[in-house]
Amino acid sequence: LITRYMRSDNGTNKGIITTDGQAWVEQRRFTLKHLKDFGFGKIGLQGVIQGEVEDLINHLSKFHNQDFKMESIFGIPVINILWTIVAGRRFQMEDPKVQRIMSLLNRLFKAKFALEYLFPWWGLISYCVPGLNTRRKIISELRSMFRESIHEHRASLDTNHPRDFIDVYLLE
């Protein structure tokens, strides 16, 4: 019960990442079916990947003989490929929103969460105790960003012509 609240906002796990049991099986089946429709795992995605590589090369060429921070530069093309499938759009390298996403993801994965694997109770403590709840704050901000995109999709949804995975999910 406690981990259910840690994985969700209100104790109800939704989506493919936080569900388990039969709900997970159904979400996984739905996700794989529709991601294939949008090019995931197919040659059709090759053009998107190639475009991101070209954009990355162009971006890197701006730093000719200069030092630069690589912390998020290589992550943005990956986010763009995934976000093209999921939300039907991509970010520019300098977009403050994608810079914030990368900053949050870097903080999330660099944090000392390995203790949770050794001592499962540490995850509960760090999730609930003020000052140690960095992970919860990061995940909450990322969820807020994703919800914003979902609301935008909901407002412009065309039930006859789904554009991306979010549209398909909303129609289901």
Short mmCIF file of N, CA and C in Angstrom, two decimals:
data_model
loop_
_atom_site.label_atom_id
_atom_site.label_comp_id
_atom_site.label_asym_id
_atom_site.label_seq_id
_atom_site.Cartn_x
_atom_site.Cartn_y
_atom_site.Cartn_z
N LEU A 1 0.82 -1.19 0.00
CA LEU A 1 0.00 0.00 0.00
C LEU A 1 0.87 1.26 0.00
N ILE A 2 1.91 1.26 0.82
CA ILE A 2 2.78 2.44 0.90
C ILE A 2 3.49 2.66 -0.43
N THR A 3 4.01 1.59 -1.04
CA THR A 3 4.71 1.77 -2.31
C THR A 3 3.75 2.23 -3.41
N ARG A 4 2.49 1.88 -3.31
CA ARG A 4 1.51 2.33 -4.30
C ARG A 4 1.40 3.86 -4.26
N TYR A 5 1.42 4.45 -3.07
CA TYR A 5 1.37 5.90 -2.96
C TYR A 5 2.69 6.53 -3.39
N MET A 6 3.78 5.82 -3.22
CA MET A 6 5.07 6.34 -3.65
C MET A 6 5.16 6.38 -5.17
N ARG A 7 4.48 5.45 -5.85
CA ARG A 7 4.56 5.37 -7.30
C ARG A 7 3.50 6.20 -8.01
N SER A 8 2.57 6.81 -7.28
CA SER A 8 1.49 7.56 -7.90
C SER A 8 1.20 8.81 -7.09
N ASP A 9 0.24 9.59 -7.58
CA ASP A 9 -0.14 10.80 -6.87
C ASP A 9 -1.19 10.53 -5.80
N ASN A 10 -2.08 9.57 -6.06
CA ASN A 10 -3.21 9.38 -5.17
C ASN A 10 -3.47 7.91 -4.82
N GLY A 11 -2.50 7.06 -5.06
CA GLY A 11 -2.68 5.65 -4.74
C GLY A 11 -3.20 4.82 -5.91
N THR A 12 -3.53 5.49 -7.03
CA THR A 12 -3.99 4.79 -8.21
C THR A 12 -2.87 4.79 -9.23
N ASN A 13 -2.33 3.63 -9.51
CA ASN A 13 -1.24 3.52 -10.47
C ASN A 13 -1.81 3.47 -11.88
N LYS A 14 -1.27 4.33 -12.74
CA LYS A 14 -1.73 4.39 -14.12
C LYS A 14 -0.53 4.27 -15.04
N GLY A 15 -0.79 3.89 -16.30
CA GLY A 15 0.28 3.81 -17.28
C GLY A 15 1.04 2.51 -17.19
N ILE A 16 2.11 2.41 -17.95
CA ILE A 16 2.85 1.15 -18.02
C ILE A 16 3.96 1.06 -16.98
N ILE A 17 4.45 2.20 -16.51
CA ILE A 17 5.60 2.19 -15.62
C ILE A 17 5.21 1.84 -14.19
N THR A 18 4.10 2.36 -13.70
CA THR A 18 3.78 2.20 -12.28
C THR A 18 2.74 1.13 -11.98
N THR A 19 2.19 0.48 -13.00
CA THR A 19 1.18 -0.55 -12.74
C THR A 19 1.84 -1.90 -12.50
N ASP A 20 1.01 -2.84 -12.05
CA ASP A 20 1.48 -4.20 -11.90
C ASP A 20 0.31 -5.14 -12.13
N GLY A 21 0.57 -6.42 -12.16
CA GLY A 21 -0.48 -7.41 -12.33
C GLY A 21 -1.16 -7.34 -13.70
N GLN A 22 -2.46 -7.60 -13.73
CA GLN A 22 -3.24 -7.62 -14.96
C GLN A 22 -3.28 -6.25 -15.63
N ALA A 23 -3.35 -5.20 -14.83
CA ALA A 23 -3.36 -3.85 -15.41
C ALA A 23 -2.07 -3.61 -16.20
N TRP A 24 -0.94 -4.09 -15.67
CA TRP A 24 0.33 -3.93 -16.38
C TRP A 24 0.31 -4.69 -17.70
N VAL A 25 -0.21 -5.90 -17.69
CA VAL A 25 -0.27 -6.71 -18.91
C VAL A 25 -1.09 -5.98 -19.97
N GLU A 26 -2.24 -5.44 -19.58
CA GLU A 26 -3.10 -4.73 -20.53
C GLU A 26 -2.44 -3.45 -21.05
N GLN A 27 -1.81 -2.70 -20.15
CA GLN A 27 -1.12 -1.47 -20.55
C GLN A 27 0.04 -1.78 -21.50
N ARG A 28 0.78 -2.81 -21.19
CA ARG A 28 1.91 -3.20 -22.03
C ARG A 28 1.43 -3.58 -23.42
N ARG A 29 0.40 -4.40 -23.50
CA ARG A 29 -0.14 -4.84 -24.79
C ARG A 29 -0.62 -3.65 -25.62
N PHE A 30 -1.37 -2.76 -24.98
CA PHE A 30 -1.87 -1.55 -25.65
C PHE A 30 -0.71 -0.69 -26.14
N THR A 31 0.28 -0.48 -25.28
CA THR A 31 1.42 0.38 -25.61
C THR A 31 2.21 -0.19 -26.78
N LEU A 32 2.56 -1.46 -26.74
CA LEU A 32 3.34 -2.06 -27.82
C LEU A 32 2.60 -2.01 -29.15
N LYS A 33 1.31 -2.29 -29.11
CA LYS A 33 0.51 -2.27 -30.34
C LYS A 33 0.54 -0.89 -30.97
N HIS A 34 0.31 0.14 -30.18
CA HIS A 34 0.20 1.49 -30.74
C HIS A 34 1.56 2.13 -31.01
N LEU A 35 2.57 1.79 -30.24
CA LEU A 35 3.90 2.33 -30.54
C LEU A 35 4.39 1.81 -31.90
N LYS A 36 4.08 0.56 -32.21
CA LYS A 36 4.44 0.03 -33.52
C LYS A 36 3.75 0.81 -34.63
N ASP A 37 2.49 1.22 -34.38
CA ASP A 37 1.76 2.02 -35.37
C ASP A 37 2.45 3.36 -35.63
N PHE A 38 3.17 3.88 -34.64
CA PHE A 38 3.85 5.16 -34.79
C PHE A 38 5.33 5.01 -35.13
N GLY A 39 5.74 3.81 -35.53
CA GLY A 39 7.08 3.63 -36.05
C GLY A 39 8.10 3.04 -35.09
N PHE A 40 7.73 2.81 -33.86
CA PHE A 40 8.68 2.26 -32.90
C PHE A 40 9.08 0.85 -33.33
N GLY A 41 10.39 0.64 -33.46
CA GLY A 41 10.89 -0.67 -33.85
C GLY A 41 10.82 -0.92 -35.35
N LYS A 42 10.56 0.12 -36.13
CA LYS A 42 10.46 -0.04 -37.58
C LYS A 42 11.44 0.91 -38.26
N ILE A 43 11.64 0.67 -39.54
CA ILE A 43 12.53 1.52 -40.32
C ILE A 43 11.96 2.93 -40.43
N GLY A 44 10.65 3.10 -40.32
CA GLY A 44 10.02 4.42 -40.40
C GLY A 44 10.58 5.41 -39.39
N LEU A 45 11.08 4.92 -38.31
CA LEU A 45 11.66 5.77 -37.27
C LEU A 45 13.08 6.19 -37.62
N GLN A 46 13.66 5.54 -38.61
CA GLN A 46 15.03 5.83 -39.01
C GLN A 46 15.19 7.29 -39.43
N GLY A 47 14.21 7.86 -40.11
CA GLY A 47 14.29 9.25 -40.53
C GLY A 47 14.31 10.20 -39.35
N VAL A 48 13.54 9.89 -38.31
CA VAL A 48 13.51 10.71 -37.11
C VAL A 48 14.88 10.66 -36.42
N ILE A 49 15.42 9.47 -36.32
CA ILE A 49 16.73 9.29 -35.68
C ILE A 49 17.81 10.03 -36.48
N GLN A 50 17.79 9.86 -37.80
CA GLN A 50 18.76 10.54 -38.65
C GLN A 50 18.67 12.05 -38.51
N GLY A 51 17.44 12.58 -38.44
CA GLY A 51 17.26 14.02 -38.25
C GLY A 51 17.84 14.50 -36.93
N GLU A 52 17.68 13.71 -35.89
CA GLU A 52 18.22 14.09 -34.58
C GLU A 52 19.75 14.05 -34.59
N VAL A 53 20.32 13.07 -35.28
CA VAL A 53 21.78 12.99 -35.39
C VAL A 53 22.31 14.22 -36.13
N GLU A 54 21.66 14.58 -37.22
CA GLU A 54 22.08 15.77 -37.99
C GLU A 54 21.98 17.03 -37.14
N ASP A 55 20.89 17.14 -36.38
CA ASP A 55 20.71 18.30 -35.51
C ASP A 55 21.79 18.35 -34.43
N LEU A 56 22.12 17.19 -33.88
CA LEU A 56 23.17 17.11 -32.87
C LEU A 56 24.53 17.52 -33.45
N ILE A 57 24.83 17.03 -34.62
CA ILE A 57 26.10 17.39 -35.27
C ILE A 57 26.16 18.90 -35.52
N ASN A 58 25.07 19.47 -36.01
CA ASN A 58 25.02 20.92 -36.24
C ASN A 58 25.22 21.68 -34.93
N HIS A 59 24.59 21.19 -33.88
CA HIS A 59 24.71 21.85 -32.58
C HIS A 59 26.15 21.77 -32.07
N LEU A 60 26.76 20.61 -32.19
CA LEU A 60 28.14 20.43 -31.72
C LEU A 60 29.13 21.28 -32.53
N SER A 61 28.83 21.49 -33.80
CA SER A 61 29.74 22.28 -34.64
C SER A 61 29.80 23.75 -34.21
N LYS A 62 28.82 24.21 -33.47
CA LYS A 62 28.82 25.58 -32.95
C LYS A 62 29.91 25.80 -31.92
N PHE A 63 30.42 24.72 -31.34
CA PHE A 63 31.41 24.82 -30.26
C PHE A 63 32.82 24.56 -30.77
N HIS A 64 33.08 24.83 -32.02
CA HIS A 64 34.39 24.58 -32.63
C HIS A 64 35.51 25.15 -31.76
N ASN A 65 36.39 24.26 -31.29
CA ASN A 65 37.54 24.62 -30.46
C ASN A 65 37.16 25.32 -29.16
N GLN A 66 35.98 25.06 -28.65
CA GLN A 66 35.56 25.65 -27.39
C GLN A 66 35.14 24.53 -26.44
N ASP A 67 35.32 24.78 -25.17
CA ASP A 67 34.82 23.84 -24.16
C ASP A 67 33.32 24.06 -24.02
N PHE A 68 32.61 23.00 -23.73
CA PHE A 68 31.18 23.12 -23.47
C PHE A 68 30.75 22.00 -22.54
N LYS A 69 29.62 22.21 -21.91
CA LYS A 69 29.09 21.25 -20.95
C LYS A 69 28.28 20.19 -21.70
N MET A 70 28.68 18.93 -21.59
CA MET A 70 28.03 17.84 -22.32
C MET A 70 26.90 17.18 -21.52
N GLU A 71 26.64 17.67 -20.35
CA GLU A 71 25.72 17.00 -19.43
C GLU A 71 24.39 16.61 -20.08
N SER A 72 23.81 17.47 -20.90
CA SER A 72 22.49 17.15 -21.45
C SER A 72 22.46 17.09 -22.97
N ILE A 73 23.54 17.45 -23.62
CA ILE A 73 23.54 17.54 -25.08
C ILE A 73 23.17 16.22 -25.75
N PHE A 74 23.68 15.11 -25.26
CA PHE A 74 23.40 13.82 -25.90
C PHE A 74 22.05 13.23 -25.46
N GLY A 75 21.51 13.72 -24.37
CA GLY A 75 20.22 13.23 -23.91
C GLY A 75 19.05 13.85 -24.66
N ILE A 76 19.22 15.07 -25.13
CA ILE A 76 18.12 15.77 -25.81
C ILE A 76 17.68 15.05 -27.08
N PRO A 77 18.60 14.58 -27.94
CA PRO A 77 18.13 13.82 -29.11
C PRO A 77 17.33 12.57 -28.73
N VAL A 78 17.72 11.91 -27.67
CA VAL A 78 16.99 10.72 -27.21
C VAL A 78 15.58 11.13 -26.77
N ILE A 79 15.50 12.20 -25.99
CA ILE A 79 14.18 12.71 -25.57
C ILE A 79 13.36 13.07 -26.80
N ASN A 80 13.98 13.71 -27.78
CA ASN A 80 13.25 14.11 -28.98
C ASN A 80 12.70 12.92 -29.76
N ILE A 81 13.48 11.86 -29.87
CA ILE A 81 13.00 10.67 -30.59
C ILE A 81 11.79 10.09 -29.87
N LEU A 82 11.92 9.94 -28.57
CA LEU A 82 10.81 9.39 -27.79
C LEU A 82 9.60 10.33 -27.80
N TRP A 83 9.86 11.63 -27.66
CA TRP A 83 8.77 12.60 -27.59
C TRP A 83 8.06 12.75 -28.93
N THR A 84 8.77 12.51 -30.03
CA THR A 84 8.14 12.53 -31.35
C THR A 84 7.09 11.43 -31.44
N ILE A 85 7.41 10.27 -30.92
CA ILE A 85 6.45 9.16 -30.93
C ILE A 85 5.31 9.42 -29.96
N VAL A 86 5.66 9.83 -28.76
CA VAL A 86 4.66 9.97 -27.70
C VAL A 86 3.78 11.20 -27.90
N ALA A 87 4.38 12.34 -28.21
CA ALA A 87 3.63 13.59 -28.25
C ALA A 87 3.60 14.26 -29.62
N GLY A 88 4.27 13.68 -30.61
CA GLY A 88 4.21 14.22 -31.95
C GLY A 88 4.98 15.51 -32.16
N ARG A 89 5.90 15.81 -31.28
CA ARG A 89 6.71 17.02 -31.45
C ARG A 89 8.10 16.79 -30.88
N ARG A 90 8.98 17.73 -31.19
CA ARG A 90 10.35 17.65 -30.69
C ARG A 90 10.73 19.01 -30.12
N PHE A 91 11.83 19.02 -29.40
CA PHE A 91 12.33 20.25 -28.79
C PHE A 91 13.56 20.73 -29.54
N GLN A 92 13.78 22.03 -29.56
CA GLN A 92 15.04 22.58 -30.04
C GLN A 92 16.06 22.42 -28.90
N MET A 93 17.32 22.31 -29.26
CA MET A 93 18.37 22.10 -28.25
C MET A 93 18.36 23.19 -27.17
N GLU A 94 18.07 24.42 -27.56
CA GLU A 94 18.13 25.54 -26.61
C GLU A 94 16.82 25.76 -25.87
N ASP A 95 15.79 24.98 -26.14
CA ASP A 95 14.48 25.16 -25.52
C ASP A 95 14.61 25.01 -24.00
N PRO A 96 14.20 26.02 -23.24
CA PRO A 96 14.31 25.95 -21.78
C PRO A 96 13.56 24.77 -21.18
N LYS A 97 12.47 24.36 -21.82
CA LYS A 97 11.69 23.25 -21.28
C LYS A 97 12.47 21.94 -21.34
N VAL A 98 13.12 21.66 -22.48
CA VAL A 98 13.89 20.43 -22.58
C VAL A 98 15.16 20.52 -21.73
N GLN A 99 15.70 21.70 -21.58
CA GLN A 99 16.85 21.87 -20.69
C GLN A 99 16.44 21.53 -19.25
N ARG A 100 15.25 21.97 -18.86
CA ARG A 100 14.76 21.67 -17.51
C ARG A 100 14.51 20.17 -17.35
N ILE A 101 13.91 19.54 -18.35
CA ILE A 101 13.66 18.10 -18.30
C ILE A 101 14.99 17.36 -18.12
N MET A 102 15.98 17.73 -18.90
CA MET A 102 17.29 17.07 -18.81
C MET A 102 17.92 17.31 -17.44
N SER A 103 17.80 18.52 -16.93
CA SER A 103 18.35 18.82 -15.61
C SER A 103 17.69 17.94 -14.55
N LEU A 104 16.37 17.82 -14.62
CA LEU A 104 15.64 16.99 -13.64
C LEU A 104 16.03 15.52 -13.77
N LEU A 105 16.10 15.02 -15.01
CA LEU A 105 16.46 13.62 -15.21
C LEU A 105 17.88 13.35 -14.74
N ASN A 106 18.80 14.27 -15.03
CA ASN A 106 20.18 14.09 -14.56
C ASN A 106 20.24 14.06 -13.04
N ARG A 107 19.51 14.97 -12.39
CA ARG A 107 19.49 14.98 -10.92
C ARG A 107 18.86 13.70 -10.38
N LEU A 108 17.81 13.24 -11.03
CA LEU A 108 17.12 12.04 -10.58
C LEU A 108 18.03 10.81 -10.65
N PHE A 109 18.75 10.67 -11.75
CA PHE A 109 19.58 9.48 -11.93
C PHE A 109 20.94 9.57 -11.25
N LYS A 110 21.39 10.78 -10.94
CA LYS A 110 22.67 10.93 -10.26
C LYS A 110 22.53 10.89 -8.74
N ALA A 111 21.34 11.02 -8.26
CA ALA A 111 21.12 11.05 -6.81
C ALA A 111 21.49 9.70 -6.19
N LYS A 112 21.62 9.69 -4.93
CA LYS A 112 22.06 8.49 -4.20
C LYS A 112 20.89 7.56 -3.89
N PHE A 113 20.21 7.09 -4.95
CA PHE A 113 19.07 6.21 -4.74
C PHE A 113 19.46 4.75 -4.66
N ALA A 114 20.74 4.45 -4.78
CA ALA A 114 21.19 3.06 -4.70
C ALA A 114 20.88 2.46 -3.34
N LEU A 115 20.81 3.29 -2.32
CA LEU A 115 20.47 2.80 -0.98
C LEU A 115 19.11 2.12 -0.96
N GLU A 116 18.20 2.57 -1.82
CA GLU A 116 16.87 1.96 -1.87
C GLU A 116 16.93 0.50 -2.28
N TYR A 117 17.90 0.15 -3.10
CA TYR A 117 18.02 -1.23 -3.54
C TYR A 117 18.60 -2.12 -2.44
N LEU A 118 19.47 -1.55 -1.62
CA LEU A 118 20.07 -2.30 -0.53
C LEU A 118 19.15 -2.35 0.69
N PHE A 119 18.51 -1.22 0.96
CA PHE A 119 17.61 -1.11 2.11
C PHE A 119 16.28 -0.54 1.65
N PRO A 120 15.31 -1.40 1.30
CA PRO A 120 14.04 -0.93 0.75
C PRO A 120 13.34 0.13 1.62
N TRP A 121 13.51 0.06 2.93
CA TRP A 121 12.87 1.02 3.81
C TRP A 121 13.45 2.42 3.64
N TRP A 122 14.70 2.53 3.10
CA TRP A 122 15.31 3.84 2.89
C TRP A 122 14.51 4.65 1.86
N GLY A 123 13.96 3.97 0.85
CA GLY A 123 13.14 4.65 -0.15
C GLY A 123 11.95 5.32 0.49
N LEU A 124 11.30 4.64 1.42
CA LEU A 124 10.15 5.21 2.12
C LEU A 124 10.57 6.40 2.96
N ILE A 125 11.66 6.27 3.67
CA ILE A 125 12.13 7.37 4.51
C ILE A 125 12.48 8.59 3.65
N SER A 126 13.26 8.37 2.60
CA SER A 126 13.68 9.50 1.77
C SER A 126 12.52 10.10 0.99
N TYR A 127 11.47 9.32 0.78
CA TYR A 127 10.30 9.82 0.07
C TYR A 127 9.44 10.72 0.96
N CYS A 128 9.40 10.41 2.23
CA CYS A 128 8.48 11.10 3.15
C CYS A 128 9.12 12.22 3.97
N VAL A 129 10.37 12.10 4.28
CA VAL A 129 11.01 13.05 5.18
C VAL A 129 11.41 14.32 4.43
N PRO A 130 10.92 15.48 4.90
CA PRO A 130 11.31 16.74 4.25
C PRO A 130 12.84 16.88 4.25
N GLY A 131 13.37 17.37 3.15
CA GLY A 131 14.81 17.51 3.00
C GLY A 131 15.43 16.31 2.30
N LEU A 132 14.81 15.15 2.46
CA LEU A 132 15.28 13.95 1.77
C LEU A 132 14.39 13.60 0.58
N ASN A 133 13.32 14.37 0.39
CA ASN A 133 12.32 14.02 -0.62
C ASN A 133 12.60 14.64 -1.99
N THR A 134 13.85 14.79 -2.35
CA THR A 134 14.24 15.35 -3.65
C THR A 134 13.62 14.55 -4.79
N ARG A 135 13.67 13.24 -4.66
CA ARG A 135 13.13 12.37 -5.72
C ARG A 135 11.65 12.67 -5.96
N ARG A 136 10.88 12.80 -4.90
CA ARG A 136 9.45 13.08 -5.04
C ARG A 136 9.22 14.42 -5.73
N LYS A 137 10.02 15.42 -5.38
CA LYS A 137 9.88 16.75 -5.99
C LYS A 137 10.19 16.70 -7.48
N ILE A 138 11.25 15.99 -7.84
CA ILE A 138 11.64 15.88 -9.24
C ILE A 138 10.55 15.16 -10.03
N ILE A 139 10.09 14.04 -9.53
CA ILE A 139 9.05 13.27 -10.22
C ILE A 139 7.77 14.08 -10.33
N SER A 140 7.44 14.82 -9.29
CA SER A 140 6.24 15.66 -9.31
C SER A 140 6.34 16.74 -10.40
N GLU A 141 7.51 17.36 -10.53
CA GLU A 141 7.68 18.38 -11.57
C GLU A 141 7.62 17.77 -12.97
N LEU A 142 8.22 16.60 -13.16
CA LEU A 142 8.15 15.93 -14.46
C LEU A 142 6.71 15.55 -14.79
N ARG A 143 5.99 15.03 -13.82
CA ARG A 143 4.58 14.68 -14.04
C ARG A 143 3.77 15.92 -14.45
N SER A 144 4.05 17.02 -13.81
CA SER A 144 3.36 18.27 -14.13
C SER A 144 3.60 18.67 -15.59
N MET A 145 4.84 18.53 -16.04
CA MET A 145 5.17 18.83 -17.44
C MET A 145 4.42 17.89 -18.39
N PHE A 146 4.38 16.62 -18.05
CA PHE A 146 3.69 15.65 -18.90
C PHE A 146 2.19 15.93 -18.93
N ARG A 147 1.65 16.27 -17.79
CA ARG A 147 0.21 16.58 -17.73
C ARG A 147 -0.13 17.79 -18.59
N GLU A 148 0.75 18.77 -18.61
CA GLU A 148 0.54 19.95 -19.44
C GLU A 148 0.42 19.54 -20.91
N SER A 149 1.28 18.66 -21.35
CA SER A 149 1.22 18.17 -22.73
C SER A 149 -0.06 17.38 -22.98
N ILE A 150 -0.47 16.60 -22.02
CA ILE A 150 -1.72 15.83 -22.15
C ILE A 150 -2.91 16.78 -22.26
N HIS A 151 -2.93 17.82 -21.45
CA HIS A 151 -4.02 18.81 -21.53
C HIS A 151 -4.05 19.50 -22.90
N GLU A 152 -2.89 19.84 -23.44
CA GLU A 152 -2.82 20.43 -24.78
C GLU A 152 -3.37 19.47 -25.81
N HIS A 153 -3.03 18.20 -25.71
CA HIS A 153 -3.55 17.19 -26.64
C HIS A 153 -5.06 17.05 -26.50
N ARG A 154 -5.53 17.03 -25.28
CA ARG A 154 -6.97 16.88 -25.04
C ARG A 154 -7.74 18.04 -25.69
N ALA A 155 -7.18 19.25 -25.61
CA ALA A 155 -7.85 20.43 -26.16
C ALA A 155 -7.89 20.42 -27.69
N SER A 156 -6.92 19.76 -28.33
CA SER A 156 -6.86 19.77 -29.79
C SER A 156 -7.09 18.38 -30.40
N LEU A 157 -7.66 17.48 -29.64
CA LEU A 157 -7.84 16.09 -30.07
C LEU A 157 -8.82 15.98 -31.24
N ASP A 158 -8.40 15.27 -32.28
CA ASP A 158 -9.26 14.93 -33.41
C ASP A 158 -9.51 13.43 -33.32
N THR A 159 -10.73 13.06 -32.96
CA THR A 159 -11.02 11.64 -32.71
C THR A 159 -10.86 10.77 -33.94
N ASN A 160 -10.91 11.36 -35.14
CA ASN A 160 -10.78 10.59 -36.37
C ASN A 160 -9.33 10.46 -36.85
N HIS A 161 -8.45 11.32 -36.33
CA HIS A 161 -7.07 11.32 -36.81
C HIS A 161 -6.09 11.49 -35.65
N PRO A 162 -5.82 10.41 -34.90
CA PRO A 162 -4.84 10.52 -33.82
C PRO A 162 -3.45 10.82 -34.38
N ARG A 163 -2.77 11.77 -33.78
CA ARG A 163 -1.46 12.23 -34.27
C ARG A 163 -0.30 11.45 -33.67
N ASP A 164 -0.49 10.95 -32.45
CA ASP A 164 0.61 10.36 -31.70
C ASP A 164 0.07 9.48 -30.60
N PHE A 165 0.98 8.96 -29.77
CA PHE A 165 0.59 8.02 -28.73
C PHE A 165 -0.34 8.65 -27.69
N ILE A 166 -0.13 9.90 -27.35
CA ILE A 166 -1.01 10.56 -26.36
C ILE A 166 -2.44 10.60 -26.90
N ASP A 167 -2.61 10.95 -28.16
CA ASP A 167 -3.96 10.96 -28.76
C ASP A 167 -4.61 9.59 -28.69
N VAL A 168 -3.86 8.56 -29.07
CA VAL A 168 -4.39 7.20 -29.03
C VAL A 168 -4.78 6.81 -27.63
N TYR A 169 -3.96 7.17 -26.66
CA TYR A 169 -4.23 6.84 -25.27
C TYR A 169 -5.48 7.57 -24.78
N LEU A 170 -5.63 8.84 -25.16
CA LEU A 170 -6.81 9.60 -24.77
C LEU A 170 -8.08 9.02 -25.39
N LEU A 171 -7.98 8.52 -26.61
CA LEU A 171 -9.14 7.93 -27.27
C LEU A 171 -9.54 6.60 -26.67
N GLU A 172 -8.59 5.89 -26.09
CA GLU A 172 -8.89 4.60 -25.46
C GLU A 172 -9.62 4.86 -24.17
#
